[in-house]
CSV table of C-alpha atoms in Angstrom, one decimal:
chain,number,residue,atom,x,y,z
A,1,UNK,CA,-1.8,13.2,-28.7
A,2,UNK,CA,1.9,12.6,-28.0
A,3,UNK,CA,3.0,9.7,-25.9
A,4,UNK,CA,3.2,10.6,-22.2
A,5,UNK,CA,6.5,10.7,-20.4
A,6,UNK,CA,7.5,9.7,-16.9
A,7,UNK,CA,6.8,13.3,-15.6
A,8,UNK,CA,3.3,13.1,-17.0
A,9,UNK,CA,2.7,9.8,-15.2
A,10,UNK,CA,4.0,11.2,-11.9
A,11,UNK,CA,1.5,14.1,-12.3
A,12,UNK,CA,-1.4,11.7,-13.0
A,13,UNK,CA,-0.4,9.6,-9.9
A,14,UNK,CA,-0.3,12.7,-7.8
A,15,UNK,CA,-4.0,13.5,-8.5
A,16,UNK,CA,-5.3,10.4,-6.7
A,17,UNK,CA,-2.3,9.4,-4.5
A,18,UNK,CA,-0.8,12.8,-3.5
A,19,UNK,CA,2.9,12.7,-2.8
A,20,UNK,CA,2.1,15.4,-0.2
A,21,UNK,CA,0.8,12.6,2.0
A,22,UNK,CA,4.1,10.7,2.3
A,23,UNK,CA,5.8,10.5,5.7
A,24,UNK,CA,8.9,12.6,6.1
A,25,UNK,CA,11.2,9.6,6.3
A,26,UNK,CA,9.8,8.0,3.2
A,27,UNK,CA,11.1,8.0,-0.4
A,28,UNK,CA,8.2,8.2,-2.8
A,29,UNK,CA,8.2,9.2,-6.4
A,30,UNK,CA,10.8,8.6,-9.1
A,31,UNK,CA,13.3,6.1,-7.8
A,32,UNK,CA,15.3,5.6,-11.0
A,33,UNK,CA,15.1,6.9,-14.5
A,34,UNK,CA,14.6,10.2,-16.4
A,35,UNK,CA,11.4,12.4,-16.3
A,36,UNK,CA,11.5,12.7,-20.1
A,37,UNK,CA,11.5,9.0,-20.9
A,38,UNK,CA,8.4,8.1,-22.9
A,39,UNK,CA,5.9,5.6,-21.5
A,40,UNK,CA,3.7,3.2,-23.4
A,41,UNK,CA,3.6,0.2,-21.1
A,42,UNK,CA,3.6,0.0,-17.3
A,43,UNK,CA,3.9,-2.9,-14.8
A,44,UNK,CA,2.6,-2.6,-11.3
A,45,UNK,CA,4.1,-4.6,-8.4
A,46,UNK,CA,4.5,-4.6,-4.7
A,47,UNK,CA,8.3,-4.6,-4.5
A,48,UNK,CA,11.2,-3.5,-6.8
A,49,UNK,CA,12.9,-6.9,-7.3
A,50,UNK,CA,15.1,-8.2,-10.1
A,51,UNK,CA,12.4,-10.6,-11.3
A,52,UNK,CA,9.9,-7.7,-11.6
A,53,UNK,CA,12.4,-5.6,-13.5
A,54,UNK,CA,13.4,-8.5,-15.7
A,55,UNK,CA,9.8,-9.1,-16.5
A,56,UNK,CA,9.4,-5.4,-17.4
A,57,UNK,CA,12.4,-5.6,-19.7
A,58,UNK,CA,11.0,-8.8,-21.3
A,59,UNK,CA,7.6,-7.2,-21.9
A,60,UNK,CA,9.2,-3.9,-23.2
A,61,UNK,CA,7.6,-1.9,-20.4
A,62,UNK,CA,8.8,1.6,-19.8
A,63,UNK,CA,7.9,2.1,-16.2
A,64,UNK,CA,7.5,-0.1,-13.1
A,65,UNK,CA,5.1,1.3,-10.4
A,66,UNK,CA,5.5,-0.2,-7.0
A,67,UNK,CA,4.3,0.3,-3.5
A,68,UNK,CA,7.6,-0.3,-1.7
A,69,UNK,CA,10.4,2.0,-2.7
A,70,UNK,CA,13.6,0.8,-4.2
A,71,UNK,CA,15.6,3.0,-1.8
A,72,UNK,CA,14.8,4.3,1.6
A,73,UNK,CA,18.0,3.9,3.6
A,74,UNK,CA,21.1,5.7,2.4
A,75,UNK,CA,23.9,3.8,0.7
A,76,UNK,CA,27.5,4.6,-0.2
A,77,UNK,CA,28.0,2.7,-3.4
A,78,UNK,CA,26.1,1.5,-6.5
A,79,UNK,CA,27.4,-2.1,-7.0
A,80,UNK,CA,25.8,-3.6,-10.1
A,81,UNK,CA,26.2,-7.1,-8.6
A,82,UNK,CA,24.0,-6.4,-5.6
A,83,UNK,CA,20.7,-4.6,-4.8
A,84,UNK,CA,19.9,-1.8,-5.3
A,85,UNK,CA,22.7,-1.4,-7.7
A,86,UNK,CA,21.6,-4.2,-9.9
A,87,UNK,CA,18.1,-2.7,-10.2
A,88,UNK,CA,19.5,0.7,-11.0
A,89,UNK,CA,21.7,-0.9,-13.7
A,90,UNK,CA,18.7,-2.6,-15.3
A,91,UNK,CA,16.6,0.5,-15.1
A,92,UNK,CA,19.3,2.7,-16.8
A,93,UNK,CA,20.4,0.1,-19.4
A,94,UNK,CA,16.9,-0.6,-20.6
A,95,UNK,CA,15.3,2.8,-19.9
A,96,UNK,CA,12.7,1.3,-17.5
A,97,UNK,CA,11.8,4.0,-15.0
A,98,UNK,CA,10.9,3.0,-11.4
A,99,UNK,CA,8.3,4.9,-9.4
A,100,UNK,CA,7.0,4.1,-5.9
A,101,UNK,CA,4.0,5.2,-4.0
A,102,UNK,CA,4.4,4.1,-0.4
A,103,UNK,CA,3.0,5.9,2.7
A,104,UNK,CA,1.1,8.3,0.4
A,105,UNK,CA,-0.8,5.2,-0.9
A,106,UNK,CA,-1.4,4.1,2.7
A,107,UNK,CA,-2.8,7.5,3.7
A,108,UNK,CA,-4.7,8.5,0.6
A,109,UNK,CA,-8.5,8.4,0.3
A,110,UNK,CA,-9.4,5.2,-1.5
A,111,UNK,CA,-5.8,4.1,-0.9
A,112,UNK,CA,-4.4,0.9,0.4
A,113,UNK,CA,-6.0,1.0,3.8
A,114,UNK,CA,-9.4,1.8,2.3
A,115,UNK,CA,-9.0,-1.0,-0.3
A,116,UNK,CA,-8.0,-3.5,2.4
A,117,UNK,CA,-11.0,-2.4,4.5
A,118,UNK,CA,-13.4,-2.9,1.6
A,119,UNK,CA,-12.2,-6.4,1.0
A,120,UNK,CA,-12.3,-7.2,4.7
A,121,UNK,CA,-15.9,-6.0,5.0
A,122,UNK,CA,-15.1,-3.0,7.3
A,123,UNK,CA,-16.6,0.4,6.7
A,124,UNK,CA,-13.9,3.0,7.5
A,125,UNK,CA,-15.0,6.0,9.6
A,126,UNK,CA,-11.7,7.7,10.5
A,127,UNK,CA,-7.9,7.3,10.2
A,128,UNK,CA,-5.8,5.9,13.1
A,129,UNK,CA,-3.4,8.8,12.5
A,130,UNK,CA,-5.0,11.6,10.5
A,131,UNK,CA,-2.9,13.2,7.8
A,132,UNK,CA,-1.1,16.3,8.9
A,133,UNK,CA,-1.9,18.6,6.0
A,134,UNK,CA,-3.0,22.3,6.1
A,135,UNK,CA,-6.5,23.4,5.2
A,136,UNK,CA,-5.6,24.6,1.7
A,137,UNK,CA,-3.9,21.4,0.9
A,138,UNK,CA,-6.7,19.4,2.3
A,139,UNK,CA,-9.2,21.3,0.1
A,140,UNK,CA,-7.1,20.7,-3.0
A,141,UNK,CA,-6.8,17.0,-2.2
A,142,UNK,CA,-10.6,16.7,-1.8
A,143,UNK,CA,-11.4,18.6,-5.0
A,144,UNK,CA,-8.9,16.5,-7.0
A,145,UNK,CA,-10.8,13.3,-6.0
A,146,UNK,CA,-14.2,14.7,-5.1
A,147,UNK,CA,-16.1,11.4,-4.8
A,148,UNK,CA,-13.8,10.4,-2.0
A,149,UNK,CA,-14.3,13.5,0.1
A,150,UNK,CA,-16.2,11.7,2.9
A,151,UNK,CA,-13.4,9.1,3.3
A,152,UNK,CA,-10.7,9.3,6.0
A,153,UNK,CA,-7.3,10.7,5.2
A,154,UNK,CA,-4.2,9.4,7.0
A,155,UNK,CA,-2.5,6.3,8.2
A,156,UNK,CA,-4.7,3.3,9.2
A,157,UNK,CA,-8.4,3.1,9.4
A,158,UNK,CA,-11.0,2.5,12.2
A,159,UNK,CA,-14.4,1.3,11.2
A,160,UNK,CA,-17.4,-1.0,11.7
A,161,UNK,CA,-17.9,-4.5,10.7
A,162,UNK,CA,-21.1,-5.4,8.7
A,163,UNK,CA,-22.2,-7.4,11.7
A,164,UNK,CA,-20.7,-8.4,15.1
A,165,UNK,CA,-18.6,-11.5,15.1
A,166,UNK,CA,-16.0,-13.4,17.1
A,167,UNK,CA,-12.2,-13.3,16.6
A,168,UNK,CA,-12.1,-16.8,15.3
A,169,UNK,CA,-14.8,-16.3,12.8
A,170,UNK,CA,-13.4,-13.0,11.6
A,171,UNK,CA,-9.9,-14.4,11.3
A,172,UNK,CA,-11.1,-17.3,9.1
A,173,UNK,CA,-13.1,-14.9,7.0
A,174,UNK,CA,-10.1,-12.6,6.5
A,175,UNK,CA,-7.9,-15.5,5.6
A,176,UNK,CA,-10.4,-16.6,2.9
A,177,UNK,CA,-11.0,-13.1,1.5
A,178,UNK,CA,-7.3,-12.4,1.1
A,179,UNK,CA,-6.5,-15.9,-0.1
A,180,UNK,CA,-3.9,-16.4,2.7
A,181,UNK,CA,-2.4,-19.7,3.8
A,182,UNK,CA,-2.4,-18.6,7.4
A,183,UNK,CA,-3.0,-15.7,9.8
A,184,UNK,CA,-1.9,-15.2,13.4
A,185,UNK,CA,-4.4,-14.2,16.1
A,186,UNK,CA,-4.2,-13.4,19.8
A,187,UNK,CA,-5.7,-11.6,22.7
A,188,UNK,CA,-9.3,-11.8,23.8
A,189,UNK,CA,-10.9,-14.7,21.8
A,190,UNK,CA,-14.3,-14.5,23.6
A,191,UNK,CA,-15.4,-10.9,23.1
A,192,UNK,CA,-17.9,-9.8,20.4
A,193,UNK,CA,-16.2,-7.6,17.8
A,194,UNK,CA,-18.1,-4.6,16.4
A,195,UNK,CA,-15.3,-2.3,15.3
A,196,UNK,CA,-11.9,-3.0,13.8
A,197,UNK,CA,-8.7,-1.0,13.4
A,198,UNK,CA,-6.7,-1.6,10.2
A,199,UNK,CA,-3.2,-0.8,9.2
A,200,UNK,CA,-1.7,-2.4,6.1
A,201,UNK,CA,2.0,-3.3,6.2
A,202,UNK,CA,4.0,-3.1,9.4
A,203,UNK,CA,1.4,-1.9,11.8
A,204,UNK,CA,2.7,-3.2,15.1
A,205,UNK,CA,4.2,0.1,16.0
A,206,UNK,CA,0.7,1.6,16.1
A,207,UNK,CA,-0.5,-0.9,18.7
A,208,UNK,CA,-0.7,1.9,21.3
A,209,UNK,CA,-2.9,3.9,18.9
A,210,UNK,CA,-5.2,0.9,18.5
A,211,UNK,CA,-5.6,0.6,22.3
A,212,UNK,CA,-7.2,4.1,22.4
A,213,UNK,CA,-9.2,3.7,19.2
A,214,UNK,CA,-12.3,2.0,20.7
A,215,UNK,CA,-12.0,-0.9,18.3
A,216,UNK,CA,-12.0,-4.5,19.7
A,217,UNK,CA,-9.6,-6.0,17.1
A,218,UNK,CA,-6.5,-4.8,15.2
A,219,UNK,CA,-6.0,-6.2,11.7
A,220,UNK,CA,-2.4,-5.6,10.5
A,221,UNK,CA,0.9,-7.1,9.8
A,222,UNK,CA,4.3,-7.6,11.5
A,223,UNK,CA,3.0,-7.6,15.1
A,224,UNK,CA,6.0,-8.3,17.5
A,225,UNK,CA,5.9,-10.3,20.7
A,226,UNK,CA,5.7,-7.4,23.1
A,227,UNK,CA,3.1,-5.6,21.0
A,228,UNK,CA,1.0,-8.8,21.1
A,229,UNK,CA,1.3,-9.0,24.9
A,230,UNK,CA,0.3,-5.3,25.2
A,231,UNK,CA,-2.9,-6.0,23.2
A,232,UNK,CA,-3.6,-9.1,25.3
A,233,UNK,CA,-3.1,-7.2,28.5
A,234,UNK,CA,-5.7,-4.7,27.5
A,235,UNK,CA,-8.2,-7.5,26.8
A,236,UNK,CA,-8.4,-6.7,23.1
A,237,UNK,CA,-7.4,-8.9,20.1
A,238,UNK,CA,-5.4,-8.8,16.9
A,239,UNK,CA,-5.2,-10.5,13.5
A,240,UNK,CA,-1.8,-10.5,12.0
A,241,UNK,CA,-2.1,-11.2,8.3
A,242,UNK,CA,1.6,-10.5,7.6
A,243,UNK,CA,3.2,-7.7,5.7
A,244,UNK,CA,2.9,-9.3,2.3
A,245,UNK,CA,-0.6,-10.6,3.2
A,246,UNK,CA,-1.9,-7.1,3.8
A,247,UNK,CA,-0.2,-5.4,0.9
A,248,UNK,CA,-0.1,-7.8,-2.1
A,249,UNK,CA,-3.5,-6.3,-3.1
A,250,UNK,CA,-1.6,-3.0,-3.9
A,251,UNK,CA,-0.8,-4.5,-7.4
A,252,UNK,CA,-4.4,-4.4,-8.4
A,253,UNK,CA,-5.1,-1.1,-6.6
A,254,UNK,CA,-2.3,0.7,-8.4
A,255,UNK,CA,-3.4,-0.7,-11.7
A,256,UNK,CA,-7.0,0.6,-11.1
A,257,UNK,CA,-5.9,4.1,-10.0
A,258,UNK,CA,-3.5,4.4,-12.9
A,259,UNK,CA,-5.9,3.1,-15.6
A,260,UNK,CA,-8.5,5.6,-14.5
A,261,UNK,CA,-6.1,8.6,-14.5
A,262,UNK,CA,-4.6,7.6,-17.8
A,263,UNK,CA,-8.1,7.2,-19.4
A,264,UNK,CA,-9.2,10.6,-18.1
A,265,UNK,CA,-6.1,12.2,-19.5
A,266,UNK,CA,-6.8,10.7,-22.9
A,267,UNK,CA,-3.6,8.6,-23.0
A,268,UNK,CA,-3.4,5.0,-24.2
A,269,UNK,CA,-1.1,2.9,-22.1
A,270,UNK,CA,-1.0,-0.8,-21.4
A,271,UNK,CA,-0.9,-1.5,-17.7
A,272,UNK,CA,-0.1,-5.0,-16.4
A,273,UNK,CA,-0.2,-6.2,-12.8
A,274,UNK,CA,2.7,-8.5,-11.8
A,275,UNK,CA,1.2,-11.5,-10.1
A,276,UNK,CA,4.3,-13.7,-9.5
A,277,UNK,CA,5.4,-12.1,-6.2
A,278,UNK,CA,5.4,-14.4,-3.2
A,279,UNK,CA,5.6,-13.8,0.5
A,280,UNK,CA,9.3,-14.1,1.5
A,281,UNK,CA,8.2,-16.0,4.7
A,282,UNK,CA,7.4,-19.7,4.3
A,283,UNK,CA,5.4,-21.4,7.1
A,284,UNK,CA,6.1,-25.2,7.5
């Protein structure tokens, strides 16, 4: 069998993490590179950074697969001395394609929110914001990943804890399960928690959705001051694990999805998870 190219990898990704699920404002898919470039080694990472790309070049990787896109906002110049120009330069010079799966990974069945929930000990029952796809698309997505057909589809998850607990106990458990230095908590610290809402990444903007979800706690990242007050005023609670804290697990998830798809397709490709990324925030 011939070596796969970037286009082949995109098609394999689309089976489990459909690009159809991406939000309209998002920029998923091929960020930089050529669809015809051959691929024999892939690195998965959270962000497209120079250290990630330099590592890819050093390991002679042909493709970097990340959760966060290289480009979302528009820009007017490609300056090789600053991002994203420097990343584009490295990609083009060394023929390392860059592909990102962002909100489609968040929304997909067995995607990032489901993976976070499984580690956190929460059984997902529905999405916070169900995916807006038509019936035929929904059917094709289910048939493509049949074993996930009973899982929610959309942004965020709402589900049950294995057993009721308190905010303090749950927060400490989450901190340990995700190997975090710290988490932020707030709201009602006395209530017994049965159900949790989860949104990986920057979930503060969905605080109002959480309030109507029936869950007692919201586990997410990037909760702002007034969002925390809003949750507090409704006598509910939150656990803010940080943006990086909720999404660094994407490195392993992407590797797992891709390895399975590549094996099913009969290709042989080395896939390496980049483990040197650090939270840009330092707590002192």
